[in-house]
């Protein structure tokens, strides 16, 4: 009985979950990362002391859609409306910013309006609750 109660199970997650938490595109990670499981301690270590492959992915990509959307200043839905469905590299993102296609300009304006409206509602709630 003692051995059972003193044994603590290690919390693990699928590689897809860990990649999401690390903000990287799973398919671009090394095979040993994709094929294993990641413990909470390993995830913390990756976040604290990222190995070279993780630094390179974060810096150069390819980036998952949430990261691409954030770097472009649009929503994930806005990316889809703009026809961007694949992960992009940092270089591709920079090219899009420079080219500034019509859909990107439109989606950035939409996102700015959403942020303004969110701030207005938050302020209204704060005034009401005060």
Short mmCIF file of C-alpha atoms in Angstrom, two decimals:
data_model
loop_
_atom_site.label_atom_id
_atom_site.label_comp_id
_atom_site.label_asym_id
_atom_site.label_seq_id
_atom_site.Cartn_x
_atom_site.Cartn_y
_atom_site.Cartn_z
CA UNK A 1 0.00 0.00 0.00
CA UNK A 2 2.82 2.39 0.86
CA UNK A 3 4.36 2.09 -2.61
CA UNK A 4 1.06 3.04 -4.22
CA UNK A 5 0.41 6.15 -2.17
CA UNK A 6 3.97 7.49 -2.39
CA UNK A 7 4.11 7.05 -6.18
CA UNK A 8 3.18 10.24 -7.96
CA UNK A 9 2.25 10.04 -11.62
CA UNK A 10 4.01 12.45 -13.95
CA UNK A 11 1.63 14.67 -15.84
CA UNK A 12 2.28 14.33 -19.57
CA UNK A 13 0.81 15.82 -22.71
CA UNK A 14 0.70 14.97 -26.38
CA UNK A 15 3.31 16.62 -28.59
CA UNK A 16 0.54 18.65 -30.31
CA UNK A 17 -0.45 20.19 -26.97
CA UNK A 18 3.15 20.94 -26.06
CA UNK A 19 3.79 22.51 -29.49
CA UNK A 20 0.73 24.71 -29.05
CA UNK A 21 1.94 25.84 -25.62
CA UNK A 22 5.39 26.55 -27.09
CA UNK A 23 3.87 28.47 -30.02
CA UNK A 24 5.49 26.32 -32.70
CA UNK A 25 4.23 24.34 -35.69
CA UNK A 26 4.21 20.66 -34.70
CA UNK A 27 5.19 19.34 -38.13
CA UNK A 28 8.38 21.41 -38.06
CA UNK A 29 9.57 20.02 -34.72
CA UNK A 30 12.17 17.21 -34.53
CA UNK A 31 10.88 13.63 -34.90
CA UNK A 32 11.79 12.73 -31.30
CA UNK A 33 9.55 15.58 -30.08
CA UNK A 34 6.62 14.61 -32.35
CA UNK A 35 6.82 10.90 -31.52
CA UNK A 36 7.07 11.08 -27.74
CA UNK A 37 5.12 12.54 -24.87
CA UNK A 38 6.13 15.68 -23.02
CA UNK A 39 6.03 15.93 -19.24
CA UNK A 40 5.16 19.17 -17.46
CA UNK A 41 8.80 19.36 -16.27
CA UNK A 42 10.10 18.90 -19.84
CA UNK A 43 7.74 21.63 -21.11
CA UNK A 44 8.95 23.99 -18.38
CA UNK A 45 12.56 23.20 -19.30
CA UNK A 46 11.85 23.85 -23.00
CA UNK A 47 10.27 27.20 -22.10
CA UNK A 48 13.07 28.20 -19.72
CA UNK A 49 16.05 26.91 -21.74
CA UNK A 50 14.88 26.46 -25.34
CA UNK A 51 17.18 24.22 -27.39
CA UNK A 52 18.52 25.53 -30.71
CA UNK A 53 15.75 23.86 -32.78
CA UNK A 54 13.10 25.64 -30.70
CA UNK A 55 14.87 28.99 -30.91
CA UNK A 56 15.15 28.59 -34.69
CA UNK A 57 11.47 27.65 -35.07
CA UNK A 58 10.35 30.60 -32.97
CA UNK A 59 12.59 32.94 -34.90
CA UNK A 60 12.19 31.69 -38.48
CA UNK A 61 9.10 29.46 -38.52
CA UNK A 62 7.20 27.94 -40.09
CA UNK A 63 4.73 29.41 -37.61
CA UNK A 64 1.29 27.99 -36.70
CA UNK A 65 -1.77 30.04 -37.66
CA UNK A 66 -2.25 31.70 -34.23
CA UNK A 67 1.33 33.02 -34.38
CA UNK A 68 0.97 34.10 -38.03
CA UNK A 69 -2.27 35.92 -37.18
CA UNK A 70 -0.66 37.69 -34.21
CA UNK A 71 2.40 38.73 -36.23
CA UNK A 72 0.15 40.14 -38.98
CA UNK A 73 -2.24 41.81 -36.52
CA UNK A 74 -5.32 39.92 -37.72
CA UNK A 75 -7.60 37.18 -36.43
CA UNK A 76 -7.28 33.52 -37.39
CA UNK A 77 -10.59 33.87 -39.26
CA UNK A 78 -9.11 36.89 -41.05
CA UNK A 79 -6.20 34.73 -42.19
CA UNK A 80 -8.64 32.22 -43.63
CA UNK A 81 -10.63 34.96 -45.37
CA UNK A 82 -7.33 36.15 -46.86
CA UNK A 83 -6.64 32.65 -48.16
CA UNK A 84 -3.79 31.91 -45.74
CA UNK A 85 -4.34 28.34 -44.59
CA UNK A 86 -0.76 27.06 -44.35
CA UNK A 87 1.93 27.86 -41.80
CA UNK A 88 4.19 30.72 -42.88
CA UNK A 89 7.84 31.47 -42.24
CA UNK A 90 8.97 34.76 -40.73
CA UNK A 91 10.26 35.77 -44.17
CA UNK A 92 6.85 35.09 -45.77
CA UNK A 93 5.12 37.09 -43.03
CA UNK A 94 7.49 40.03 -43.58
CA UNK A 95 6.87 39.88 -47.35
CA UNK A 96 3.10 39.97 -46.74
CA UNK A 97 3.50 42.99 -44.46
CA UNK A 98 5.56 44.80 -47.11
CA UNK A 99 3.21 43.89 -49.98
CA UNK A 100 0.22 44.84 -47.82
CA UNK A 101 -2.45 43.11 -49.93
CA UNK A 102 -5.97 44.49 -49.78
CA UNK A 103 -7.27 41.62 -47.61
CA UNK A 104 -4.54 42.29 -45.01
CA UNK A 105 -5.32 46.01 -44.84
CA UNK A 106 -9.04 45.19 -44.46
CA UNK A 107 -8.47 42.52 -41.80
CA UNK A 108 -6.13 44.74 -39.79
CA UNK A 109 -8.78 47.47 -39.81
CA UNK A 110 -11.40 44.94 -38.68
CA UNK A 111 -9.11 43.73 -35.89
CA UNK A 112 -8.47 47.32 -34.77
CA UNK A 113 -12.24 47.91 -34.58
CA UNK A 114 -12.70 44.73 -32.55
CA UNK A 115 -10.00 45.85 -30.10
CA UNK A 116 -11.60 49.30 -29.77
CA UNK A 117 -15.03 47.77 -29.13
CA UNK A 118 -13.60 45.32 -26.58
CA UNK A 119 -11.91 48.21 -24.75
CA UNK A 120 -15.14 50.26 -24.82
CA UNK A 121 -17.16 47.38 -23.35
CA UNK A 122 -14.52 46.72 -20.69
CA UNK A 123 -14.51 50.41 -19.71
CA UNK A 124 -18.32 50.45 -19.59
CA UNK A 125 -18.37 47.39 -17.29
CA UNK A 126 -15.69 48.92 -15.07
CA UNK A 127 -17.70 52.15 -14.72
CA UNK A 128 -20.87 50.20 -13.96
CA UNK A 129 -19.14 48.04 -11.35
CA UNK A 130 -17.41 50.99 -9.67
#
